[in-house]
PDB file of C-alpha atoms in Angstrom:
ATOM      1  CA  UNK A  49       8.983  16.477 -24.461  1.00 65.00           C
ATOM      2  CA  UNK A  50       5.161  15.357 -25.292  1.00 67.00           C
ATOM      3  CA  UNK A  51       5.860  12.886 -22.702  1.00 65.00           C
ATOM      4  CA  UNK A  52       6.489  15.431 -20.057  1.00 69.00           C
ATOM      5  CA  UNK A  53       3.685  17.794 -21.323  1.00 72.00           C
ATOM      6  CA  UNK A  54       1.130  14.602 -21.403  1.00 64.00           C
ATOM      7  CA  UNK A  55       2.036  14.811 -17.548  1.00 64.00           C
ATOM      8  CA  UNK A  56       1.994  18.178 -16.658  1.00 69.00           C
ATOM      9  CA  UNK A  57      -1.428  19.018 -18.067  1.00 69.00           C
ATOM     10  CA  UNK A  58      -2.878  15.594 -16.299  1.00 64.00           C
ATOM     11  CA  UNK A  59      -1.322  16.778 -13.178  1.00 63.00           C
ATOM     12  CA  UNK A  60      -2.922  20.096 -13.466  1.00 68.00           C
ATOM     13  CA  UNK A  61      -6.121  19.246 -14.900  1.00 64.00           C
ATOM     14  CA  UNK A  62      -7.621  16.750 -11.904  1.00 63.00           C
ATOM     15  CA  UNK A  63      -7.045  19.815  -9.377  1.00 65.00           C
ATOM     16  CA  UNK A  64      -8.490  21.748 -11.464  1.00 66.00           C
ATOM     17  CA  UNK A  65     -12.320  19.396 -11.955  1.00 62.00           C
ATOM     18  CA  UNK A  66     -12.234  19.059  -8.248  1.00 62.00           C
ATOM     19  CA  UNK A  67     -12.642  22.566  -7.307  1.00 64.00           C
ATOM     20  CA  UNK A  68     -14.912  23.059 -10.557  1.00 61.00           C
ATOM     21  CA  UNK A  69     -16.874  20.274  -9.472  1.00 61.00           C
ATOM     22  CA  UNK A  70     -17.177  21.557  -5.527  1.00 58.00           C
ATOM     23  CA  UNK A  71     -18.294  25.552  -6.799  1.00 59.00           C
ATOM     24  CA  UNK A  72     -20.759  23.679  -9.127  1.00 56.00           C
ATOM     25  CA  UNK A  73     -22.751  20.943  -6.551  1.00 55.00           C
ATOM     26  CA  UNK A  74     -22.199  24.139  -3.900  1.00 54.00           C
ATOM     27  CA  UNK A  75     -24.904  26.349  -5.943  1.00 57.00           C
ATOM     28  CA  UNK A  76     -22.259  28.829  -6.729  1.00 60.00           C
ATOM     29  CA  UNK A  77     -23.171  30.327 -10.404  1.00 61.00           C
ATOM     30  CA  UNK A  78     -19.947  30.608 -12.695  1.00 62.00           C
ATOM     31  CA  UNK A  79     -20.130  32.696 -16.095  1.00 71.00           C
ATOM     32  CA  UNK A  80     -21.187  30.676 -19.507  1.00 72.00           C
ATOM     33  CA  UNK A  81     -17.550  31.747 -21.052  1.00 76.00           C
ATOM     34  CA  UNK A  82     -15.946  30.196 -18.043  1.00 67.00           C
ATOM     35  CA  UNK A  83     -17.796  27.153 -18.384  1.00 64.00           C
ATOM     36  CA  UNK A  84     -16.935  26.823 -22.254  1.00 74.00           C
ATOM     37  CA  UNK A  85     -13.270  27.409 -21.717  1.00 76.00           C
ATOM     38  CA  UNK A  86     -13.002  24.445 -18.912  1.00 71.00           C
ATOM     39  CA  UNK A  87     -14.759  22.392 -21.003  1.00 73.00           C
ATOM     40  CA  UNK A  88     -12.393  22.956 -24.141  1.00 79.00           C
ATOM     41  CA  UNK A  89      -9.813  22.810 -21.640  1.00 73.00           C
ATOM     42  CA  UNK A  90     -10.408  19.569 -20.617  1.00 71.00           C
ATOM     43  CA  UNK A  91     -11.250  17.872 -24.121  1.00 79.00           C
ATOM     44  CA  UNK A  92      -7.787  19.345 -25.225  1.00 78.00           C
ATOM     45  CA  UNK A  93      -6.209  17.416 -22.528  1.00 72.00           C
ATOM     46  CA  UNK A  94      -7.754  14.678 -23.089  1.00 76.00           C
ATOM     47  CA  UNK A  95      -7.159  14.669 -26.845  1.00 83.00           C
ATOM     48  CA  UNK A  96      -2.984  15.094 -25.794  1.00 77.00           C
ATOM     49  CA  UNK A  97      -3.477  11.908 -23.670  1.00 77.00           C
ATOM     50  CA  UNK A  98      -4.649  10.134 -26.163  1.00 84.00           C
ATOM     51  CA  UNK A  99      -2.019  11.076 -28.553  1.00 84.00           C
ATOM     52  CA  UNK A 100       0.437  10.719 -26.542  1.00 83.00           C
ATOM     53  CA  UNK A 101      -0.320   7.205 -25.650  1.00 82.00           C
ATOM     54  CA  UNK A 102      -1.091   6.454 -28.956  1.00 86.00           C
ATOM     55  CA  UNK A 103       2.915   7.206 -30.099  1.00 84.00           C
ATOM     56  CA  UNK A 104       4.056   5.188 -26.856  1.00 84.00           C
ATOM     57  CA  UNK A 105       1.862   2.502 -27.641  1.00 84.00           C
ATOM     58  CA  UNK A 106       2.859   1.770 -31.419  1.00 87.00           C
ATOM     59  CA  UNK A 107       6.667   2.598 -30.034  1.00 87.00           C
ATOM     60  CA  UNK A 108       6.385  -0.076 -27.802  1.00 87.00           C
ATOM     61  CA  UNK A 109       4.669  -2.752 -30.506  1.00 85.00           C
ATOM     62  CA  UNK A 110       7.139  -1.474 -33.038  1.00 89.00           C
ATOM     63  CA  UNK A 111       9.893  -2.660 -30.255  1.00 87.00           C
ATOM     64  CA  UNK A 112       8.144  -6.565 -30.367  1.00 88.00           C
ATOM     65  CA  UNK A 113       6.229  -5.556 -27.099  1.00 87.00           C
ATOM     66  CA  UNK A 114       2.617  -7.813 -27.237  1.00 89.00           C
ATOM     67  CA  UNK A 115      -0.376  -5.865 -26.997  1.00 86.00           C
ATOM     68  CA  UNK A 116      -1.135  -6.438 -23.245  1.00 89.00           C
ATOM     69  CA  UNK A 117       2.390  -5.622 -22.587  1.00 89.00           C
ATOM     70  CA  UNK A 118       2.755  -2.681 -24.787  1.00 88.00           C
ATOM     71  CA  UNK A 119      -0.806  -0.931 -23.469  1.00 88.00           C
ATOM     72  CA  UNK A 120       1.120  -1.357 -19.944  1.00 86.00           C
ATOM     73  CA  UNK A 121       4.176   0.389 -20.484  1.00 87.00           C
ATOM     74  CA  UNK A 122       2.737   2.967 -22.337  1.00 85.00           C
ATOM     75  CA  UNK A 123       0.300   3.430 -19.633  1.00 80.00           C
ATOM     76  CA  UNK A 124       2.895   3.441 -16.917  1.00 82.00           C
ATOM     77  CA  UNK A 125       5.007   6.197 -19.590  1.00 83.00           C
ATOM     78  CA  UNK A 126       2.373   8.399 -19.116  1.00 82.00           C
ATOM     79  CA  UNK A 127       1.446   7.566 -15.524  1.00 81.00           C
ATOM     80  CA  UNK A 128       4.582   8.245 -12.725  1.00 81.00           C
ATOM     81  CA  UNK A 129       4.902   5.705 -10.712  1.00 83.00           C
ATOM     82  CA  UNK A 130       4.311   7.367  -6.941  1.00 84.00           C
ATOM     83  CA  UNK A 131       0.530   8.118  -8.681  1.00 83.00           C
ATOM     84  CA  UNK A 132       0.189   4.191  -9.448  1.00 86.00           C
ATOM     85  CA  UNK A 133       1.485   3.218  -6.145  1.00 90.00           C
ATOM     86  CA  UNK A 134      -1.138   5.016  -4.535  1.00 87.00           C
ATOM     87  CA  UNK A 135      -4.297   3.983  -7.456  1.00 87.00           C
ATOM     88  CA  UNK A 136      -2.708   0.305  -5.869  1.00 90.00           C
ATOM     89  CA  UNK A 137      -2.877   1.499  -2.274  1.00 92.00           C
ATOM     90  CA  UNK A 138      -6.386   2.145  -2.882  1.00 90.00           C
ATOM     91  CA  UNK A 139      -7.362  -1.314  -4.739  1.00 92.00           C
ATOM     92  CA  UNK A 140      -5.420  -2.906  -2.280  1.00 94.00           C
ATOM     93  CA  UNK A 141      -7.116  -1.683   0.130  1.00 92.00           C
ATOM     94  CA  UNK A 142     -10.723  -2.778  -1.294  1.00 94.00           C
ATOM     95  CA  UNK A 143      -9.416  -5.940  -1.788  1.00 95.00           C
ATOM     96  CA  UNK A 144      -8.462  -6.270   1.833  1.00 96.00           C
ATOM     97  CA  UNK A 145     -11.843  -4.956   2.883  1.00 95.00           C
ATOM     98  CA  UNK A 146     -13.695  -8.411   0.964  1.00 96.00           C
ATOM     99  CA  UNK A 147     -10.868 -10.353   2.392  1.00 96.00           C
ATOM    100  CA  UNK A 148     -11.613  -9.257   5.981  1.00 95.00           C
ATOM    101  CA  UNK A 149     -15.181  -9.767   5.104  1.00 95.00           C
ATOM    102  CA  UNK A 150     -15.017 -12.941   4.088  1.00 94.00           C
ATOM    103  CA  UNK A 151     -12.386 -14.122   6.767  1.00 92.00           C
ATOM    104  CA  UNK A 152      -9.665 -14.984   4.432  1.00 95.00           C
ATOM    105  CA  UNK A 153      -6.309 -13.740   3.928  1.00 95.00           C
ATOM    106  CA  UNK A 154      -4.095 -12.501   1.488  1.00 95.00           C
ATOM    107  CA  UNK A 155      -0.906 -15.107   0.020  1.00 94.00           C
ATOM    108  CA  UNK A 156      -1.040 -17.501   2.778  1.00 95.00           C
ATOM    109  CA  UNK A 157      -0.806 -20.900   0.865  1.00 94.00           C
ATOM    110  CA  UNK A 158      -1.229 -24.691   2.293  1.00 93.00           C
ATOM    111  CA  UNK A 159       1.716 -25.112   4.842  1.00 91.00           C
ATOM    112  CA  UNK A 160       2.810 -21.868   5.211  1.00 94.00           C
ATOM    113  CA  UNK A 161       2.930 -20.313   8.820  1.00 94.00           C
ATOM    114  CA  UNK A 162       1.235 -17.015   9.072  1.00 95.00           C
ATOM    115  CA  UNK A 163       2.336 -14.049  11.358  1.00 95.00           C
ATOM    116  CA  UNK A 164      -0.036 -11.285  12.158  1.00 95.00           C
ATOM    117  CA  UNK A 165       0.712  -7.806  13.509  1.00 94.00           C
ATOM    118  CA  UNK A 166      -2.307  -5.741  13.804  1.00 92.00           C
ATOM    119  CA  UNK A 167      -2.804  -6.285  17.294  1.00 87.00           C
ATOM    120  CA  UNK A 168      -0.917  -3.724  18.590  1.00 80.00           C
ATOM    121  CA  UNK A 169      -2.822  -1.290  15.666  1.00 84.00           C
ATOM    122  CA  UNK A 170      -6.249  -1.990  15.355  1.00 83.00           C
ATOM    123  CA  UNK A 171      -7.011  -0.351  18.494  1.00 83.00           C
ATOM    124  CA  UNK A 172      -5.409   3.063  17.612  1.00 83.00           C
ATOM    125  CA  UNK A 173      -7.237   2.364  14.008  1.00 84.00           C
ATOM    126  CA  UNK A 174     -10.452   1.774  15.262  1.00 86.00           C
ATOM    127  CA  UNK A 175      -9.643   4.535  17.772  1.00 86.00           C
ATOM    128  CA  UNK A 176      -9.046   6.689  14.533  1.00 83.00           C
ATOM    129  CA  UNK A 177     -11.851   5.345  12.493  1.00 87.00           C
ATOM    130  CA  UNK A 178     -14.318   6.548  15.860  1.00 88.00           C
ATOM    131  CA  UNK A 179     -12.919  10.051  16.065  1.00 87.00           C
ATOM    132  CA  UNK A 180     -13.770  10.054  12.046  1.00 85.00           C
ATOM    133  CA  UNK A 181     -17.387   9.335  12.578  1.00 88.00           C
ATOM    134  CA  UNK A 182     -17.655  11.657  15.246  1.00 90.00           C
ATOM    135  CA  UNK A 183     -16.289  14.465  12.833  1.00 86.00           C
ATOM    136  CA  UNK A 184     -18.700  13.422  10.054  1.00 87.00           C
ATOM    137  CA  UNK A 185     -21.485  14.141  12.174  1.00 89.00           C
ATOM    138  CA  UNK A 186     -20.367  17.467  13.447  1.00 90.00           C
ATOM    139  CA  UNK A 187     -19.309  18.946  10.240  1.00 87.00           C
ATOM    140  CA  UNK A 188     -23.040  18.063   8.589  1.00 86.00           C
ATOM    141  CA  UNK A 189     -24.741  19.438  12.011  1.00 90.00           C
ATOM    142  CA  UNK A 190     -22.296  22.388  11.752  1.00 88.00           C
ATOM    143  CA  UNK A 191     -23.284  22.967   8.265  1.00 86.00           C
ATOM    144  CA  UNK A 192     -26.918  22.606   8.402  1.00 87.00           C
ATOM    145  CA  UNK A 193     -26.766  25.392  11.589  1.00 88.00           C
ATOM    146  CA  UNK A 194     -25.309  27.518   8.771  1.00 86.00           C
ATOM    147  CA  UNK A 195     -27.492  26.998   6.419  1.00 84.00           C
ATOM    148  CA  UNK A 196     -24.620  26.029   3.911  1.00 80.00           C
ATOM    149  CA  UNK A 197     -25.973  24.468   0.303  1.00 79.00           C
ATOM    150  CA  UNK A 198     -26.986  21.393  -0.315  1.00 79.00           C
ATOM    151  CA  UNK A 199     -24.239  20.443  -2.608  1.00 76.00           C
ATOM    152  CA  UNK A 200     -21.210  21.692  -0.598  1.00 76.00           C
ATOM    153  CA  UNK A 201     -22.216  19.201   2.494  1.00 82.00           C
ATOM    154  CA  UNK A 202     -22.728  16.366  -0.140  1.00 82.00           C
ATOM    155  CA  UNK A 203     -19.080  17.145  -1.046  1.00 80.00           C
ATOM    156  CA  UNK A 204     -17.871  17.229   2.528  1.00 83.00           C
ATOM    157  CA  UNK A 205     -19.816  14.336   3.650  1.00 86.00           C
ATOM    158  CA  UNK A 206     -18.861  12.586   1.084  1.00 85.00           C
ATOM    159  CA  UNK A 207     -14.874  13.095   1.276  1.00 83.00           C
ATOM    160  CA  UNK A 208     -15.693  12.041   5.477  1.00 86.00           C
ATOM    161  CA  UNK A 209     -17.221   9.176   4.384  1.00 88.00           C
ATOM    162  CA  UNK A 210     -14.132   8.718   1.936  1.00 87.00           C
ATOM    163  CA  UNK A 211     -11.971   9.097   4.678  1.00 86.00           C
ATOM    164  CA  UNK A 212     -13.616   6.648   6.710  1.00 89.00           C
ATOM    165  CA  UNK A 213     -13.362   3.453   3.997  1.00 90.00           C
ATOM    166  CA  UNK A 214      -9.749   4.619   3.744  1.00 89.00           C
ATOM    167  CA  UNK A 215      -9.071   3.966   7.832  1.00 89.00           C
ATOM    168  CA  UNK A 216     -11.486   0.645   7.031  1.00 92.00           C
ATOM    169  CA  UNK A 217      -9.001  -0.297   4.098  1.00 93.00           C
ATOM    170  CA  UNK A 218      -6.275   0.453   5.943  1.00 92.00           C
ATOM    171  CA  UNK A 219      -7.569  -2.150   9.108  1.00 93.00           C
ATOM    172  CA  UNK A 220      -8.312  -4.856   6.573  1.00 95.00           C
ATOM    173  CA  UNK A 221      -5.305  -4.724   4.676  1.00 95.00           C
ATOM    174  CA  UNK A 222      -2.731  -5.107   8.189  1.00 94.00           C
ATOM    175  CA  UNK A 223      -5.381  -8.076   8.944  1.00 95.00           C
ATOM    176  CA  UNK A 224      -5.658  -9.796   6.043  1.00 96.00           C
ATOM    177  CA  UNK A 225      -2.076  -9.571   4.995  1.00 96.00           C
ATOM    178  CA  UNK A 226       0.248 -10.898   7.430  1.00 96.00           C
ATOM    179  CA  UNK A 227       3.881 -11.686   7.115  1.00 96.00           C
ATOM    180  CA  UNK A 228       4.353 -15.500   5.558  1.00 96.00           C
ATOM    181  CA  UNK A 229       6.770 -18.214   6.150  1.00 95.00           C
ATOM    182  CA  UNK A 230       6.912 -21.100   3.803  1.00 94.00           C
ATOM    183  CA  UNK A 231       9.846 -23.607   3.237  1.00 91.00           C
ATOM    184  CA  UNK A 232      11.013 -21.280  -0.003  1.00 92.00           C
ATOM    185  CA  UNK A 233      10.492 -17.792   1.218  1.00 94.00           C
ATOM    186  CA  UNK A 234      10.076 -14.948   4.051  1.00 95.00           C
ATOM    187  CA  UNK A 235       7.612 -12.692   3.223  1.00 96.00           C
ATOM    188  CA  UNK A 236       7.305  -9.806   5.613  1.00 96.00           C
ATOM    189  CA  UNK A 237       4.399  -7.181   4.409  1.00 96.00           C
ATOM    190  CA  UNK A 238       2.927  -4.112   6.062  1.00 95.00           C
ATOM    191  CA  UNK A 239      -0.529  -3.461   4.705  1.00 93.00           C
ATOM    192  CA  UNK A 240      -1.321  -2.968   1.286  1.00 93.00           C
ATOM    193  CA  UNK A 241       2.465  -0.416   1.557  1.00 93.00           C
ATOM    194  CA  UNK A 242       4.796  -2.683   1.550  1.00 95.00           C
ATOM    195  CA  UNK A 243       5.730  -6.463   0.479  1.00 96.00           C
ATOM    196  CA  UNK A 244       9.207  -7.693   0.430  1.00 96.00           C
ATOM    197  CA  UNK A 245      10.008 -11.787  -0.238  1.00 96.00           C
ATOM    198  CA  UNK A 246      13.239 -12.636   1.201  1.00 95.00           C
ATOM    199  CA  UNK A 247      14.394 -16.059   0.053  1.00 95.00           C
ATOM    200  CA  UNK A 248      14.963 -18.502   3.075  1.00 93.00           C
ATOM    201  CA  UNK A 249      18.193 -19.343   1.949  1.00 93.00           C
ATOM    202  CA  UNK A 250      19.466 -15.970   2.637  1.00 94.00           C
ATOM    203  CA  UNK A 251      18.073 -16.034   6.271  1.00 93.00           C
ATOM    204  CA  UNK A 252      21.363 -16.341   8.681  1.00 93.00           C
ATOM    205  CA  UNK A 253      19.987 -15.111  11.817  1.00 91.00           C
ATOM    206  CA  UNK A 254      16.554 -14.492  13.928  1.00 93.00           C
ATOM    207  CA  UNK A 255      16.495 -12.757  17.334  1.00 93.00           C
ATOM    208  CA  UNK A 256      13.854 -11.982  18.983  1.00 93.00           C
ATOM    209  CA  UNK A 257      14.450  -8.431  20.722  1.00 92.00           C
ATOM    210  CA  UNK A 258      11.710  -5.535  21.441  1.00 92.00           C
ATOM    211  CA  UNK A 259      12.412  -2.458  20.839  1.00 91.00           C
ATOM    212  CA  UNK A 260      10.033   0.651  21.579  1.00 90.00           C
ATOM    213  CA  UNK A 261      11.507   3.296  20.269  1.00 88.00           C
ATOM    214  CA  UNK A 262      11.256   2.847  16.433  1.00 86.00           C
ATOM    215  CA  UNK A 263      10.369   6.365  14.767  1.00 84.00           C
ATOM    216  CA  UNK A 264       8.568   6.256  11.849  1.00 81.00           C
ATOM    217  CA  UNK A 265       6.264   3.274  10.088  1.00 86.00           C
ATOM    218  CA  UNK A 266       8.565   1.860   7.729  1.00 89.00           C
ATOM    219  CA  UNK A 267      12.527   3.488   8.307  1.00 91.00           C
ATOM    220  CA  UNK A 268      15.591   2.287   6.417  1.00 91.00           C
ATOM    221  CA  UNK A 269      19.014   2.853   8.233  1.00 90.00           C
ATOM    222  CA  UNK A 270      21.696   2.246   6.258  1.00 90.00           C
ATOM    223  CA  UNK A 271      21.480  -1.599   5.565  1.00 92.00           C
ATOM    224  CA  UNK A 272      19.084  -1.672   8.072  1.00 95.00           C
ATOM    225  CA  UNK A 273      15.052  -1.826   7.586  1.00 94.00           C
ATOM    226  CA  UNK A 274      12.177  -1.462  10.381  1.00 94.00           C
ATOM    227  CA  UNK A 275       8.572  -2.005  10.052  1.00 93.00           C
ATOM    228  CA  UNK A 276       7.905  -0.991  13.254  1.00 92.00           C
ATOM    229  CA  UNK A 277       3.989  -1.180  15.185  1.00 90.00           C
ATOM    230  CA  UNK A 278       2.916   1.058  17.063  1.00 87.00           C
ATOM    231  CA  UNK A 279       6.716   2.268  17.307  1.00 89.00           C
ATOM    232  CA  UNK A 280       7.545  -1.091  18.613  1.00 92.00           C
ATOM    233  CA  UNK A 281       9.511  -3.818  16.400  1.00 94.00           C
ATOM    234  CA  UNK A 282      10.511  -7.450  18.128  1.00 93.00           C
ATOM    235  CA  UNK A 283      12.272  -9.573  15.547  1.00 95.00           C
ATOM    236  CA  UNK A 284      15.391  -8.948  13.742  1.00 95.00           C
ATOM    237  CA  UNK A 285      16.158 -10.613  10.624  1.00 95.00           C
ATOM    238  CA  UNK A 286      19.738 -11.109   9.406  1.00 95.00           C
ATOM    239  CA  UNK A 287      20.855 -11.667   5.647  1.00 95.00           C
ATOM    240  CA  UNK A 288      23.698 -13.271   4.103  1.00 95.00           C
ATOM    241  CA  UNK A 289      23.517 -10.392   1.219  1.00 95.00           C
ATOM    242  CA  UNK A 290      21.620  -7.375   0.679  1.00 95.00           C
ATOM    243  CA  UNK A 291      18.118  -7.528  -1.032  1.00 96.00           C
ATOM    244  CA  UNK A 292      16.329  -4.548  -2.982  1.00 95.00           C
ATOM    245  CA  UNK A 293      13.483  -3.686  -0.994  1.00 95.00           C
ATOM    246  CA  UNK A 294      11.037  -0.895  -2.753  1.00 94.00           C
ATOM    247  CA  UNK A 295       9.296   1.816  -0.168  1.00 93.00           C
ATOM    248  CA  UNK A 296       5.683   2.525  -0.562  1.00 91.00           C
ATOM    249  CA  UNK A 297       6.375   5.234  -2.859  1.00 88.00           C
ATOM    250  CA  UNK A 298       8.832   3.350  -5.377  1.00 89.00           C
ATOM    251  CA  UNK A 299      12.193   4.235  -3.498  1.00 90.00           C
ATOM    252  CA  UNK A 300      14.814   1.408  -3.619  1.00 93.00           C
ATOM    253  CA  UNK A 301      17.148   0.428  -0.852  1.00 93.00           C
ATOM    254  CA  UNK A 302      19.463  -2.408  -0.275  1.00 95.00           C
ATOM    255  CA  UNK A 303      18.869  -4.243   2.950  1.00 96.00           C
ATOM    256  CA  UNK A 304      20.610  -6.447   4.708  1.00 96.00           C
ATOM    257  CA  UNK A 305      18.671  -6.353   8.305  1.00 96.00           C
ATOM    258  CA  UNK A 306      15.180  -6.084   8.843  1.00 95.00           C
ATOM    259  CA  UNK A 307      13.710  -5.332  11.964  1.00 95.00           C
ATOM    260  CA  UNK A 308       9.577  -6.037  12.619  1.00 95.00           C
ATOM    261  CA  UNK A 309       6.814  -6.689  14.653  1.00 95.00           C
ATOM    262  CA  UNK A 310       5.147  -9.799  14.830  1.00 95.00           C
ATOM    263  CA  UNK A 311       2.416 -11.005  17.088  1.00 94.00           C
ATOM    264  CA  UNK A 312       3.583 -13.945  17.939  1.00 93.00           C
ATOM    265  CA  UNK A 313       7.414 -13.404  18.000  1.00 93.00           C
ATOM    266  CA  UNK A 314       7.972 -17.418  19.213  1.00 93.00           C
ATOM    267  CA  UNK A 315       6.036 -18.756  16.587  1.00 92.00           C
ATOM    268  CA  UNK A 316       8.332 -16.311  13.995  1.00 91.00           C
ATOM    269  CA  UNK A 317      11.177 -17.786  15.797  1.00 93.00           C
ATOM    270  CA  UNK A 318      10.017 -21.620  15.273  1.00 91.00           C
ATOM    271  CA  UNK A 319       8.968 -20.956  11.527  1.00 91.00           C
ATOM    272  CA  UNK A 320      12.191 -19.348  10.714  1.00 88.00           C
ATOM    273  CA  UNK A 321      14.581 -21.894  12.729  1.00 80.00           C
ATOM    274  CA  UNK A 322      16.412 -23.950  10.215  1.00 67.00           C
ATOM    275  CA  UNK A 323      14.757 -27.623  10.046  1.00 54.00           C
ATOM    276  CA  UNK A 324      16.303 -30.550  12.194  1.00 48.00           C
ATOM    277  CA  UNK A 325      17.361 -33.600   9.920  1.00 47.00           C
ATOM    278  CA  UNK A 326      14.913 -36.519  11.236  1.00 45.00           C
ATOM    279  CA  UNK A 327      16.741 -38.760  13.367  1.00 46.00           C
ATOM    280  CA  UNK A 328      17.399 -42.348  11.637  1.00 46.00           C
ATOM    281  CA  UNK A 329      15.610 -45.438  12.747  1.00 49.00           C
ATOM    282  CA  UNK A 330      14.796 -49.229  11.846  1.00 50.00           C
ATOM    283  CA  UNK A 331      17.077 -51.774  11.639  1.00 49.00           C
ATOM    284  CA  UNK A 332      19.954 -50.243   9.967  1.00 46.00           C
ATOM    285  CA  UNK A 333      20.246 -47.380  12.646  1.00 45.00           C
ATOM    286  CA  UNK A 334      20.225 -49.794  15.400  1.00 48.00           C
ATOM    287  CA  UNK A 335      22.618 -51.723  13.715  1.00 45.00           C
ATOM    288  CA  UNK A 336      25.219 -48.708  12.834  1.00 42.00           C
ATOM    289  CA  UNK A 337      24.666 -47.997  16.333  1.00 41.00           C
TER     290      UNK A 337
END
């Protein structure tokens, strides 16, 4: 029950310091009373966090949890996990950015074949990320011609500017995080959303089909799971069992096919091929032969 209240009062509290924030930096002057009670407000949350982590915490240590382990569970107790999915979306996505700077990728080791797919997105993205800057600049030139306070266009140019590292995070991560073939494992990724490793021994089938039609980023059909591009996929995947794959958002489904889009679908198709055994030679061959 604390558990669920710990939640509810989080959930309502961050609205909440937004929009106190925004009236404050806009110049708009709220009563002294209302200013206490927020203030109280927020301290008495903060105080029921505490607590409430405090009991998960020693639960968990009481249970033979380690400390690192125990501070994590009680912090994902208190924190659902769609809100932590998107805290990692966002880290991810910074990550990505220093990857993209520094021209390196994400979980590509030695000898593993990498498979981009951002071509067919980085222009839309970029397309995106253009019609963003143009906004930023209309909205301040809007503002100024109305004379609107200081504070209130820091707040909107700063959630445009926001919005603009997001469609920057967003580039970087499909760059620097292709899909991965090594001799263990398929790993077929979409960004910083998604990441599923497929052993190799479950691989039965590759095709290399386009489709055009695919509705949706990332769609599960039954068994059936596209990533698609730009609405276009070109590689289907076949299983000999169903793996769990988790949704950007936490959702579980068990796949079986996966459709995708890769760059380079004939360089997919060559990783994924099953090896050839080397032919024998020397003496002995020649000899058997």
């Amino acid at each position: 029950m604390m558990l669920k209240i710990a939640r509810a009062a989080l959930f309502a509290m961050v609205p909440a310091e937004v929009v106190l924030a925004v009236l404050l930096v806009s110049g708009v002057a709220l009563p002294r009373p209302v200013l206490a009670a927020a203030e109280l407000v927020v301290l008495a949350v903060l105080l029921l966090e505490a607590l409430v982590f405090g009991q998960r915490y020693r639960a968990l240590r009481a249970d033979g949890a380690g400390r690192r382990a125990a501070l994590r569970g009680a912090y994902e107790q208190i924190v659902p996990e769609k809100v932590r999915r998107i805290m990692g979306f966002d880290a991810k996505g910074m990550v990505s950015m220093v990857l993209w700077v520094g021209r390196r990728r994400h979980g590509v080791p030695p000898g593993a074949v990498a498979l981009s797919y951002h071509r067919e997105q980085t222009v839309l993205m970029f397309g995106f990320l253009f019609a963003c800057v143009i906004e930023l600049v209309g909205v301040e030139i809007l503002l100024r011609s109305l004379d609107a306070p200081v504070g209130l266009r820091a707040v909107v140019l700063t959630l445009d500017a926001y919005g603009i590292l997001i469609a920057l995070a967003v580039i970087a991560s499909y760059v620097t995080r292709p899909h991965v073939v090594t001799a263990d494992e398929l790993r077929v990724r979409y960004g910083a959303f998604f990441d599923l490793r497929i052993p190799r021994r479950l691989v039965t089938g590759v095709q290399h089909q386009r489709n055009y039609n695919e509705t949706g980023m990332i769609k599960v059909d039954g068994e059936c799971l596209a990533l698609a591009a730009n609405s276009q996929t070109n590689l289907i995947v076949e299983l000999a069992e169903p793996v769990v794959a988790v949704r950007p958002l936490g959702r579980r489904e068990q796949v079986r096919v996966l459709r995708f889009f890769a760059d380079d679908p004939s360089a997919a198709l060559d990783a994924l091929r099953p090896a050839r055994p080397a032919a024998a030679t020397g003496p002995a061959a020649r000899a058997s032969a």
